[in-house]
PDB file of C-alpha atoms in Angstrom:
ATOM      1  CA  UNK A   1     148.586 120.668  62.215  1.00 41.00           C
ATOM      2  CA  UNK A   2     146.117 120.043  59.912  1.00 58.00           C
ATOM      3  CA  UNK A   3     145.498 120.001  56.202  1.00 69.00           C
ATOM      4  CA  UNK A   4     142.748 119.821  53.339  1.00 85.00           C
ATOM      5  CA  UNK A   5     144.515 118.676  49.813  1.00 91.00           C
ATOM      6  CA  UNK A   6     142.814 118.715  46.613  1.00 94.00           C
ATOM      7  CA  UNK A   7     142.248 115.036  45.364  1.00 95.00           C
ATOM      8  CA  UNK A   8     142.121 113.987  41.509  1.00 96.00           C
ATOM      9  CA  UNK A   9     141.931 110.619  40.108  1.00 96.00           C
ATOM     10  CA  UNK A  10     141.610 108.537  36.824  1.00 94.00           C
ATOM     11  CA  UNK A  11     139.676 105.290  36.541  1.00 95.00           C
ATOM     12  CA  UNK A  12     139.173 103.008  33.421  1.00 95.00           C
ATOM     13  CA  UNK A  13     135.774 102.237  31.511  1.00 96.00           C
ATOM     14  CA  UNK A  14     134.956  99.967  34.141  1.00 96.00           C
ATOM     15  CA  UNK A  15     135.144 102.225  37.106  1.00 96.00           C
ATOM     16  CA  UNK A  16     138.615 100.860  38.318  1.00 97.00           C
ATOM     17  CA  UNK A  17     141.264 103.115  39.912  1.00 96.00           C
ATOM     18  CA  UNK A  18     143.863 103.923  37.294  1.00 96.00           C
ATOM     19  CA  UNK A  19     145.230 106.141  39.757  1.00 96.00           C
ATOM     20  CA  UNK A  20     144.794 109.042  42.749  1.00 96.00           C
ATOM     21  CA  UNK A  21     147.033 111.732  44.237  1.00 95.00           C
ATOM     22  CA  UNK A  22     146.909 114.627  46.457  1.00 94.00           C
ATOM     23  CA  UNK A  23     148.271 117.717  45.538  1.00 93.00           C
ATOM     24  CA  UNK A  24     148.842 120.453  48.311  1.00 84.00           C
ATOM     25  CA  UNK A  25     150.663 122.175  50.747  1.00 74.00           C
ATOM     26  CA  UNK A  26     151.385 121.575  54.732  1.00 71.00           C
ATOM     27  CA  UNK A  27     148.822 123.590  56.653  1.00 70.00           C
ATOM     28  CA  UNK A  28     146.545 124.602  54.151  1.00 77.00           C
ATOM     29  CA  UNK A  29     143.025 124.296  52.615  1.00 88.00           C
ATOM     30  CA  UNK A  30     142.413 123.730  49.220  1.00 90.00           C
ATOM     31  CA  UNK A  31     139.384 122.963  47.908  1.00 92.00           C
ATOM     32  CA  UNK A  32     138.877 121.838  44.166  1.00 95.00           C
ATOM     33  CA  UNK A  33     136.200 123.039  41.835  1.00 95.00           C
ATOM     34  CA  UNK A  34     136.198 121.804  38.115  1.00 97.00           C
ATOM     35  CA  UNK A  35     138.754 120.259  35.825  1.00 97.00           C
ATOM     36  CA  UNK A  36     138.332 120.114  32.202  1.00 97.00           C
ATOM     37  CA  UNK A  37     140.817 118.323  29.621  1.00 96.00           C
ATOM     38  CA  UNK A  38     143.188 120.431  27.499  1.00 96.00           C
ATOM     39  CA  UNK A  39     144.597 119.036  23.663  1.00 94.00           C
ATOM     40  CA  UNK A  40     147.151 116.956  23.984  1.00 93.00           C
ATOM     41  CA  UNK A  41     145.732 115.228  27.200  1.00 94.00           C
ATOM     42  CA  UNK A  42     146.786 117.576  30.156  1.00 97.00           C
ATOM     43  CA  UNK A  43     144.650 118.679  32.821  1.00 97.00           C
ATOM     44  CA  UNK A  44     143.514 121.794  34.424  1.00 96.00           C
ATOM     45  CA  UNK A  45     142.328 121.539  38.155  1.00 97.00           C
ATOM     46  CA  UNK A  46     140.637 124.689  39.614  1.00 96.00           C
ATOM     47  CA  UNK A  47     140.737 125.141  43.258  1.00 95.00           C
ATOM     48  CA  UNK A  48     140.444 127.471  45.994  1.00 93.00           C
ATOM     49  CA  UNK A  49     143.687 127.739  48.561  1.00 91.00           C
ATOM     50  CA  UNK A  50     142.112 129.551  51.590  1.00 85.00           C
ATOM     51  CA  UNK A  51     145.086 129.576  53.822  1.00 67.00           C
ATOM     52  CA  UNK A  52     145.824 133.267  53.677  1.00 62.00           C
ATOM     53  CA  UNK A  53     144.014 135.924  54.394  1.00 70.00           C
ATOM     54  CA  UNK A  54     142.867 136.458  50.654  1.00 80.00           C
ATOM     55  CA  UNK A  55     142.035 133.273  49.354  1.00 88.00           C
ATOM     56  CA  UNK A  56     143.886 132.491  46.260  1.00 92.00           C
ATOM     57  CA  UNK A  57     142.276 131.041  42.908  1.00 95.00           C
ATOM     58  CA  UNK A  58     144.754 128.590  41.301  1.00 95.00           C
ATOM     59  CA  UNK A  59     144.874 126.675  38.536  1.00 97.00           C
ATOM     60  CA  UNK A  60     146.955 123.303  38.700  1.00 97.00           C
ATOM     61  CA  UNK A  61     148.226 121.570  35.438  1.00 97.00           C
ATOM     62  CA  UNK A  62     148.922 117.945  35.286  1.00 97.00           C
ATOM     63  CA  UNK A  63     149.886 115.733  32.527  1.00 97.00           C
ATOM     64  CA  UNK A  64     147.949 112.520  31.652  1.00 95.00           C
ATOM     65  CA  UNK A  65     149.729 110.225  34.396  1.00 95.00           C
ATOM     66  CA  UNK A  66     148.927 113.222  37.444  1.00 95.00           C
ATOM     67  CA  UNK A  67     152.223 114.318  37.389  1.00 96.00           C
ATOM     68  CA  UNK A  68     151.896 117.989  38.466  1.00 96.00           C
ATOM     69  CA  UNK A  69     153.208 121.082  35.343  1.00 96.00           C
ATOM     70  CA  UNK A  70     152.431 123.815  37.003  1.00 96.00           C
ATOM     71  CA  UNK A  71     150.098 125.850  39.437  1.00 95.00           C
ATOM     72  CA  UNK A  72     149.564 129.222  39.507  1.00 95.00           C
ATOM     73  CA  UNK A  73     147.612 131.938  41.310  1.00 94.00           C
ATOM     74  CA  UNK A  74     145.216 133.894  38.758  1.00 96.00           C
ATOM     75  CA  UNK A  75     142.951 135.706  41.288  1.00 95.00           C
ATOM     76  CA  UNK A  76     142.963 136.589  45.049  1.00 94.00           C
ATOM     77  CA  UNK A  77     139.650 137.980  46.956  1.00 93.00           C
ATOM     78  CA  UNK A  78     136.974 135.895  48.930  1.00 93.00           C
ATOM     79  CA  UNK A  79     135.046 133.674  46.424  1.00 93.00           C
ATOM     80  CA  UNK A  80     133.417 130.723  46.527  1.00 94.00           C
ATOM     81  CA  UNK A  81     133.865 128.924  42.829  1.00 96.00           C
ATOM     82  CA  UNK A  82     132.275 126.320  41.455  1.00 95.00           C
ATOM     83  CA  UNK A  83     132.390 126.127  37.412  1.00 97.00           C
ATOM     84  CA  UNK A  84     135.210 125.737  35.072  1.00 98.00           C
ATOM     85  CA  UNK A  85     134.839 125.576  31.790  1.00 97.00           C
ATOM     86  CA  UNK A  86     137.017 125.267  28.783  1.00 98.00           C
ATOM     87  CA  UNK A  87     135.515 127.684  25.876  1.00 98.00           C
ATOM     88  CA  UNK A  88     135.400 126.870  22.293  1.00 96.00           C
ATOM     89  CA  UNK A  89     138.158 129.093  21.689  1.00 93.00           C
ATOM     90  CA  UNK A  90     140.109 127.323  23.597  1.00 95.00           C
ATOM     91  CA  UNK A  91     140.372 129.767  26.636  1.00 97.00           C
ATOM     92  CA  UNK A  92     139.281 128.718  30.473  1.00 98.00           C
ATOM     93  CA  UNK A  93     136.179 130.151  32.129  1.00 98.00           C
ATOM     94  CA  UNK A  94     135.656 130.174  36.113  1.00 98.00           C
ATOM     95  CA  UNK A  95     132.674 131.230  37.467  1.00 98.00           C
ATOM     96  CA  UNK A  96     130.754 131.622  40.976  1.00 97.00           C
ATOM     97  CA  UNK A  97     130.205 133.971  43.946  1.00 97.00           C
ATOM     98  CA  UNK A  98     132.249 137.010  45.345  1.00 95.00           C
ATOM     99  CA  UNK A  99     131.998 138.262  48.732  1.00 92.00           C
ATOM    100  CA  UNK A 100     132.555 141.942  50.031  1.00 86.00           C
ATOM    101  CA  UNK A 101     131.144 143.849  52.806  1.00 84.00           C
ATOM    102  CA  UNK A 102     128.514 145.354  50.395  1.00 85.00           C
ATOM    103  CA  UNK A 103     126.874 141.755  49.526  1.00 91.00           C
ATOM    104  CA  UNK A 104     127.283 138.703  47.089  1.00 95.00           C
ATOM    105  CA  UNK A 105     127.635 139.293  43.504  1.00 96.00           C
ATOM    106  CA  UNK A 106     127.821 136.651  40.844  1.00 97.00           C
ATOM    107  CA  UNK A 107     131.912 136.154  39.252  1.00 97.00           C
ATOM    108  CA  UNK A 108     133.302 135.323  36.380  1.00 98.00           C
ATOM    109  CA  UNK A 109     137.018 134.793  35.156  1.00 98.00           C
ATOM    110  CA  UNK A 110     138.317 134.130  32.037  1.00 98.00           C
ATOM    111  CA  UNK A 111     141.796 133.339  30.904  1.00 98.00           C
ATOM    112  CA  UNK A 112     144.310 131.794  28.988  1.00 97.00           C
ATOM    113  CA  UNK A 113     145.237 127.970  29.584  1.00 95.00           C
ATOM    114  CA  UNK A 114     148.558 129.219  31.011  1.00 95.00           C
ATOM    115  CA  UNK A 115     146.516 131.144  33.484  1.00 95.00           C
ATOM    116  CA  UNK A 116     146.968 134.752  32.480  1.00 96.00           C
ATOM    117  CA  UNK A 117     144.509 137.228  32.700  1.00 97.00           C
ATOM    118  CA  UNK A 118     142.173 138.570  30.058  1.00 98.00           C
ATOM    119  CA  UNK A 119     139.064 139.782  31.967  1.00 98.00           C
ATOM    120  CA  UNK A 120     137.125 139.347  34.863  1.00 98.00           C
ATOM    121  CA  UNK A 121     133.449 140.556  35.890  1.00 97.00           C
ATOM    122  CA  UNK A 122     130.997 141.103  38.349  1.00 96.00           C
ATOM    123  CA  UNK A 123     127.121 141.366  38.583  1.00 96.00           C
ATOM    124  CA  UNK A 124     126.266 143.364  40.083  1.00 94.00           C
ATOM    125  CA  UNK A 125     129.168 145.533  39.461  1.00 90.00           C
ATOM    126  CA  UNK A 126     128.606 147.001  42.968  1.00 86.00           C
ATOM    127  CA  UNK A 127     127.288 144.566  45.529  1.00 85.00           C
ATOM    128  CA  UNK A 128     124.536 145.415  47.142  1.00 81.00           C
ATOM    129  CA  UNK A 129     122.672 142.684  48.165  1.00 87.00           C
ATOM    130  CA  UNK A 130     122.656 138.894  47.762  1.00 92.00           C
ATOM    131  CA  UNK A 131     123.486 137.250  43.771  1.00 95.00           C
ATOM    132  CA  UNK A 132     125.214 134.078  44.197  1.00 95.00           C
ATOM    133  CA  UNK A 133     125.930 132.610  40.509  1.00 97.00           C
ATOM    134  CA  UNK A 134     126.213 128.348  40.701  1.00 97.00           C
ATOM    135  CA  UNK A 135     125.623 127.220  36.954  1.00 98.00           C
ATOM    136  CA  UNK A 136     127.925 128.398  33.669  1.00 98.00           C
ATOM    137  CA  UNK A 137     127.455 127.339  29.923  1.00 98.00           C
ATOM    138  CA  UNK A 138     128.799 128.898  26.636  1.00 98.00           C
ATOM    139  CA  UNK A 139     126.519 129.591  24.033  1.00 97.00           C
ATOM    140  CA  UNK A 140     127.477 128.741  19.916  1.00 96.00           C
ATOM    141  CA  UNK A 141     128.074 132.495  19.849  1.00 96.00           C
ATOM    142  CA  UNK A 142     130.632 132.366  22.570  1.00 97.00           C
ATOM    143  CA  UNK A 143     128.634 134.496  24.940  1.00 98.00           C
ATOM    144  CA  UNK A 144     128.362 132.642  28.579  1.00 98.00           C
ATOM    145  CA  UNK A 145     125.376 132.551  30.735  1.00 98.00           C
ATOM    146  CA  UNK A 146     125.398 132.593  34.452  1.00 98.00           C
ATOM    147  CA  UNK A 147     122.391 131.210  36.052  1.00 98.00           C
ATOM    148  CA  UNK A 148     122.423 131.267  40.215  1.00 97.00           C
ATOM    149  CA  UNK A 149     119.550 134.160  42.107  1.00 95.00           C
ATOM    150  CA  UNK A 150     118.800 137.630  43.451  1.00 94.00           C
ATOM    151  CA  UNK A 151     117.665 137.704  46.806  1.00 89.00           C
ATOM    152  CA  UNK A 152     115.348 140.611  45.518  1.00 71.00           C
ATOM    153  CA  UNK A 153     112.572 141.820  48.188  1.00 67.00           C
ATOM    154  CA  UNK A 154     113.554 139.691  50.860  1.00 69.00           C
ATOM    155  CA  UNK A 155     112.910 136.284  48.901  1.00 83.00           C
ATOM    156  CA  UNK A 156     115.491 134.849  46.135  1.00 89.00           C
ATOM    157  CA  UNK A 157     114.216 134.917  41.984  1.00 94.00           C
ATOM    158  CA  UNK A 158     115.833 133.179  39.577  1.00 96.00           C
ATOM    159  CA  UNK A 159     118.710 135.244  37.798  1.00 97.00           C
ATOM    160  CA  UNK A 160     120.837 134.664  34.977  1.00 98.00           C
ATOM    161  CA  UNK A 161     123.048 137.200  33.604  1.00 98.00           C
ATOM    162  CA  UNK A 162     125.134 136.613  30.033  1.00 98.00           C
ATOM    163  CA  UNK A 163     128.379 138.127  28.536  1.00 98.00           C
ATOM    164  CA  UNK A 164     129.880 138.096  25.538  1.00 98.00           C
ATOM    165  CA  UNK A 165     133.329 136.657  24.631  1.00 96.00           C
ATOM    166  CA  UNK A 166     135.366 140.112  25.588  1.00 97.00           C
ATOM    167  CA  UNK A 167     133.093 140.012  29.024  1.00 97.00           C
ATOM    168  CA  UNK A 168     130.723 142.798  28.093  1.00 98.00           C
ATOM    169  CA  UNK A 169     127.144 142.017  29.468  1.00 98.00           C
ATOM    170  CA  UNK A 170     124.696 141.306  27.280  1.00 98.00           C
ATOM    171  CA  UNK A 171     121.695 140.820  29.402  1.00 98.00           C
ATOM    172  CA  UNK A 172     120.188 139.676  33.068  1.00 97.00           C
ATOM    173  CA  UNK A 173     116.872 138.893  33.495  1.00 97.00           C
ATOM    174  CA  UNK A 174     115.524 137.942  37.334  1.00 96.00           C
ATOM    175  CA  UNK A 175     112.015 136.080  37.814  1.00 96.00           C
ATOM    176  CA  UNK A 176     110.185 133.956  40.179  1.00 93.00           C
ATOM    177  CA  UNK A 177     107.675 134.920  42.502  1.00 91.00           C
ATOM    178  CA  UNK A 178     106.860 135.518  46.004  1.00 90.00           C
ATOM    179  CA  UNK A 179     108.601 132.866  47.546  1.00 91.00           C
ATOM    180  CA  UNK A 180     112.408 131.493  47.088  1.00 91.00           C
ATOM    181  CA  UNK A 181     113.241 130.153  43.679  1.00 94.00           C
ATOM    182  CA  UNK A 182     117.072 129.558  43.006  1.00 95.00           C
ATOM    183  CA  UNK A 183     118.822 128.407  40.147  1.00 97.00           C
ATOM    184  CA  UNK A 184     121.632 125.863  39.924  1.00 96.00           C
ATOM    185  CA  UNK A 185     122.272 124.584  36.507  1.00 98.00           C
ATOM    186  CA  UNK A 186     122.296 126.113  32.794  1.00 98.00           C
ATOM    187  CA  UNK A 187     122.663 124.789  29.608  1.00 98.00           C
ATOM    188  CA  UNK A 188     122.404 125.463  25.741  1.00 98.00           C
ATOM    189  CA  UNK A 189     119.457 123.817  23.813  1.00 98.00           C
ATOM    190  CA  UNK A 190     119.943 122.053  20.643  1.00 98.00           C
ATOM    191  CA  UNK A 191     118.314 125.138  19.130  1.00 97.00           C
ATOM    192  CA  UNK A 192     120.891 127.774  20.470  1.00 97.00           C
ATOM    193  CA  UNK A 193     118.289 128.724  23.404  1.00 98.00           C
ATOM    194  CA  UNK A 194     119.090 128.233  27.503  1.00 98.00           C
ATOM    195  CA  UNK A 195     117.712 125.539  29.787  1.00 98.00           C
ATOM    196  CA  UNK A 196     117.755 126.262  33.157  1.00 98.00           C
ATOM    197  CA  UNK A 197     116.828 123.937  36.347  1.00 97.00           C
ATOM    198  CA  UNK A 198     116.515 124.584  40.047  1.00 96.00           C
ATOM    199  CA  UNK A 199     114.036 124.493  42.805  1.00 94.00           C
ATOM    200  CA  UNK A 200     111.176 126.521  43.190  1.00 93.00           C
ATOM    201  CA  UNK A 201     109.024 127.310  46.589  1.00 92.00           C
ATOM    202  CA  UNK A 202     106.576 129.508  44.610  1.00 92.00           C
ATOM    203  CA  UNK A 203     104.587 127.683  41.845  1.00 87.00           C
ATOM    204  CA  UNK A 204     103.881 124.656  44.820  1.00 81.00           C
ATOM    205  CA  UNK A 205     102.868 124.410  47.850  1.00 81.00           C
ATOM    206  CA  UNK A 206     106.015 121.955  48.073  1.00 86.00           C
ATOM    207  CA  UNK A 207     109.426 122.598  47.209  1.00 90.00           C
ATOM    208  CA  UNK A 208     109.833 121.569  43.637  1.00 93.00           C
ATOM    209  CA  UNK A 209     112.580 120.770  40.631  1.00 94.00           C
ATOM    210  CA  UNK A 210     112.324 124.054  38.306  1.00 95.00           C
ATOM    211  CA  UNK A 211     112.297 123.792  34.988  1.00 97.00           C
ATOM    212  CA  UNK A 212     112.498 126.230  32.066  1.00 98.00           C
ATOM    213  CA  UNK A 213     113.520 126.594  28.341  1.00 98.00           C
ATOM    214  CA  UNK A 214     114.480 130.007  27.748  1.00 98.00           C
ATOM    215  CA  UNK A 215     115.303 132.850  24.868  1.00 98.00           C
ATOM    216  CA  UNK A 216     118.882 132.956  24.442  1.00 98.00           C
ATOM    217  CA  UNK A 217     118.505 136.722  23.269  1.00 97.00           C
ATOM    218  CA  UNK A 218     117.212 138.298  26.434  1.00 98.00           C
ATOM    219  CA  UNK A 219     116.229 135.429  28.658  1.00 98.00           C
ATOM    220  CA  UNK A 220     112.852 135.550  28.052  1.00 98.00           C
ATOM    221  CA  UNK A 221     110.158 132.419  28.689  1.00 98.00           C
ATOM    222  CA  UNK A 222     109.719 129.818  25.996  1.00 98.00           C
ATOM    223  CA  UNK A 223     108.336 127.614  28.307  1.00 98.00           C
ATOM    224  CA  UNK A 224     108.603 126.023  32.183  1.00 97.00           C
ATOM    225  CA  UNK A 225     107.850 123.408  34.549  1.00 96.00           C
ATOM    226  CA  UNK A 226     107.676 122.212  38.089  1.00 94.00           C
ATOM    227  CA  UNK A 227     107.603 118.775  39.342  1.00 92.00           C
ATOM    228  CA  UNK A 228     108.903 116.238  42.172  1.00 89.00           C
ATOM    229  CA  UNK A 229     109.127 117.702  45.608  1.00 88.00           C
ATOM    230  CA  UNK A 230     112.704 117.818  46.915  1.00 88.00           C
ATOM    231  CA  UNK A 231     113.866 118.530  50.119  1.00 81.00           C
ATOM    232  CA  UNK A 232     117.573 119.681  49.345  1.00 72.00           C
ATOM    233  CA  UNK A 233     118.100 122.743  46.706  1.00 75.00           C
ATOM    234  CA  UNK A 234     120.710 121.397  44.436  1.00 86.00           C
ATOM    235  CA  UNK A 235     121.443 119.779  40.786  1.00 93.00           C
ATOM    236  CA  UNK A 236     122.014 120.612  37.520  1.00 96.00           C
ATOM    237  CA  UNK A 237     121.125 119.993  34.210  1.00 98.00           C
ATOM    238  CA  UNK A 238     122.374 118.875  30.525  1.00 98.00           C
ATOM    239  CA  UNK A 239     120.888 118.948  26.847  1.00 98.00           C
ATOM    240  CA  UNK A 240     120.564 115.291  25.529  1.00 97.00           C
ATOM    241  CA  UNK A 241     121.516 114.154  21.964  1.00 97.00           C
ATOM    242  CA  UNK A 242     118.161 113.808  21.103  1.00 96.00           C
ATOM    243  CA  UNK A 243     116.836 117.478  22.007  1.00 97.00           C
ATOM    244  CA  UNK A 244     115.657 116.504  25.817  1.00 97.00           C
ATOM    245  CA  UNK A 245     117.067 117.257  29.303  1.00 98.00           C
ATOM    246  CA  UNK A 246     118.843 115.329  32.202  1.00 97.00           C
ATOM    247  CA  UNK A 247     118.206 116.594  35.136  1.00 96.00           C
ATOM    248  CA  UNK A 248     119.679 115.200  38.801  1.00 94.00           C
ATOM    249  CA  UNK A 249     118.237 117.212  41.795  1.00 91.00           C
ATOM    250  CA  UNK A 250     118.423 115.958  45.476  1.00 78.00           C
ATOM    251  CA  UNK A 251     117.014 114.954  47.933  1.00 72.00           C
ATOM    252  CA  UNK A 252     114.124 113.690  47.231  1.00 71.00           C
ATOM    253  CA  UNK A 253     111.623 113.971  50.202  1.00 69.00           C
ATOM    254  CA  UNK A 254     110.720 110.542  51.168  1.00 69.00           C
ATOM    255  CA  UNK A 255     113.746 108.670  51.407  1.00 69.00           C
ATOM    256  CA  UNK A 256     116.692 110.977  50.737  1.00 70.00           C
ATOM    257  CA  UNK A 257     117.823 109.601  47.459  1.00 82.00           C
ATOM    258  CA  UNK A 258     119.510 111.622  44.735  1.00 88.00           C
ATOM    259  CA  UNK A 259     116.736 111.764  42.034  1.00 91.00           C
ATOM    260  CA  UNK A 260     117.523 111.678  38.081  1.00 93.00           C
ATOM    261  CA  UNK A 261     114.715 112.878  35.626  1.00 95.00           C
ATOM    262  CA  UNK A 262     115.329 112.801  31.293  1.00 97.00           C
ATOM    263  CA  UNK A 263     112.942 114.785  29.664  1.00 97.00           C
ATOM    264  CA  UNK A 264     111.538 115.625  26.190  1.00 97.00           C
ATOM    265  CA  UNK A 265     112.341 118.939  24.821  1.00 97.00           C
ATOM    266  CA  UNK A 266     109.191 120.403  26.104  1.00 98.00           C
ATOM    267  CA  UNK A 267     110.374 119.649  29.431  1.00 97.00           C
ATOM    268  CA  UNK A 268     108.152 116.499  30.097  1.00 96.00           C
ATOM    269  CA  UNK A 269     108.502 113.359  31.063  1.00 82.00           C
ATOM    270  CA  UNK A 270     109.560 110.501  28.820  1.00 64.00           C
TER     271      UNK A 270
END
């Protein structure tokens, strides 16, 4: 028998193991997504258990030393997660992909650090084709923004759909253009606006890093930019202290390497 445990560890400042365990059961597959740090120095873990025939989303508690609180089941279906935030209200936010018969539609949970349930949605709210969701940020107004793609008329556009804090939708926007553009990471600007990054097979006649400062109020263009040929479509993005963007995509096309790009706020190079 066989069996895929979800690993956490702690190193120091220098990079030095503090510590590592495994937490799981016999003949199962769990597969962690995101931990974020609660007050007081706790842990949440959130990970996928797909040894039934729903898979379970759990979220495992451990104390500072990796000592296992709790872990609890707050959603079964078929997902595939891979964001987990911790909100500014102090409530926990998991986000990716759904799957049904019907199609893909881009998920979102939100509940309580103890794991209960306060809403959950879906976009579409009937599947019907293909809307992964892979990036998650909270805006200062609490709403969250999903960033991921539409598969649209047989190519994918960029998508990114927002709710508020009680999960009412806000807004989704879709754009790219006639070939695949997918988005992977979103965050909030310095300025209360979205950044969003991920490839693009449209603007180039090579696969490129995506760029693009949007309005937080309906998603609308500020401004965007391609650059960098990649051959893998993956990464994700953060807002720098001084206004700018980080930026790691992969691979890059000549040798492979994971490639790291800081930008001004305009989106250009420093």
């Amino acid at each position: 028998s066989t069996s895929q445990d979800v690993f956490f560890g702690k190193v120091n400042a220098s990079g030095g193991k503090v510590w590592d365990k495994f937490y799981g059961a016999a003949d199962s597959s769990e597969f962690a997504f995101g931990v974020v740090q609660l007050d007081g120095g706790d842990f949440l873990i959130g990970y996928i258990n797909e040894n039934l025939s729903n898979d379970q989303i759990r979220l495992l508690r451990v104390n500072g030393n990796g000592s296992k609180i709790s872990d609890k089941t707050v959603q079964t279906g078929d997902f595939y997660l891979n964001q987990l935030l911790r909100t500014s209200d102090g409530k926990i936010v998991l986000s990716g992909s759904e799957f049904s018969t019907g199609g893909t539609v881009s998920y979102i949970l939100k509940v309580e650090e103890n794991g209960s349930y306060i809403w959950d949605k879906r976009f579409p709210a009937t599947p019907t084709n293909y809307t992964p969701a892979y990036g998650l940020t909270e805006l200062p107004d609490k709403s969250l923004a999903l960033a991921g793609s539409d598969l649209g008329d047989n190519d994918h556009d960029f998508n990114v759909v927002t709710f508020n804090e009680i999960g009412r939708k806000l807004w989704d926007r879709a754009w790219g253009g006639a070939k695949a553009d997918e988005l992977f990471g979103i965050a909030a600007t310095l300025d209360s606006h979205l950044v969003v990054m991920g490839y693009t097979n449209s603007f180039s006649s090579n696969v490129e890093i995506y760029l693009s400062k949007r309005k937080a109020s309906d998603g609308s263009e500020i401004w965007e930019r391609h650059f960098i040929a990649i051959g893998s479509g993956w990464g994700d993005v953060e807002t720098a202290l001084d206004g700018g963007f980080v930026l790691v995509a992969g691979q890059n096309v000549a040798n492979a390497d994971v490639i790291i790009v800081k930008t001004d706020k305009d989106g250009n190079f420093e």
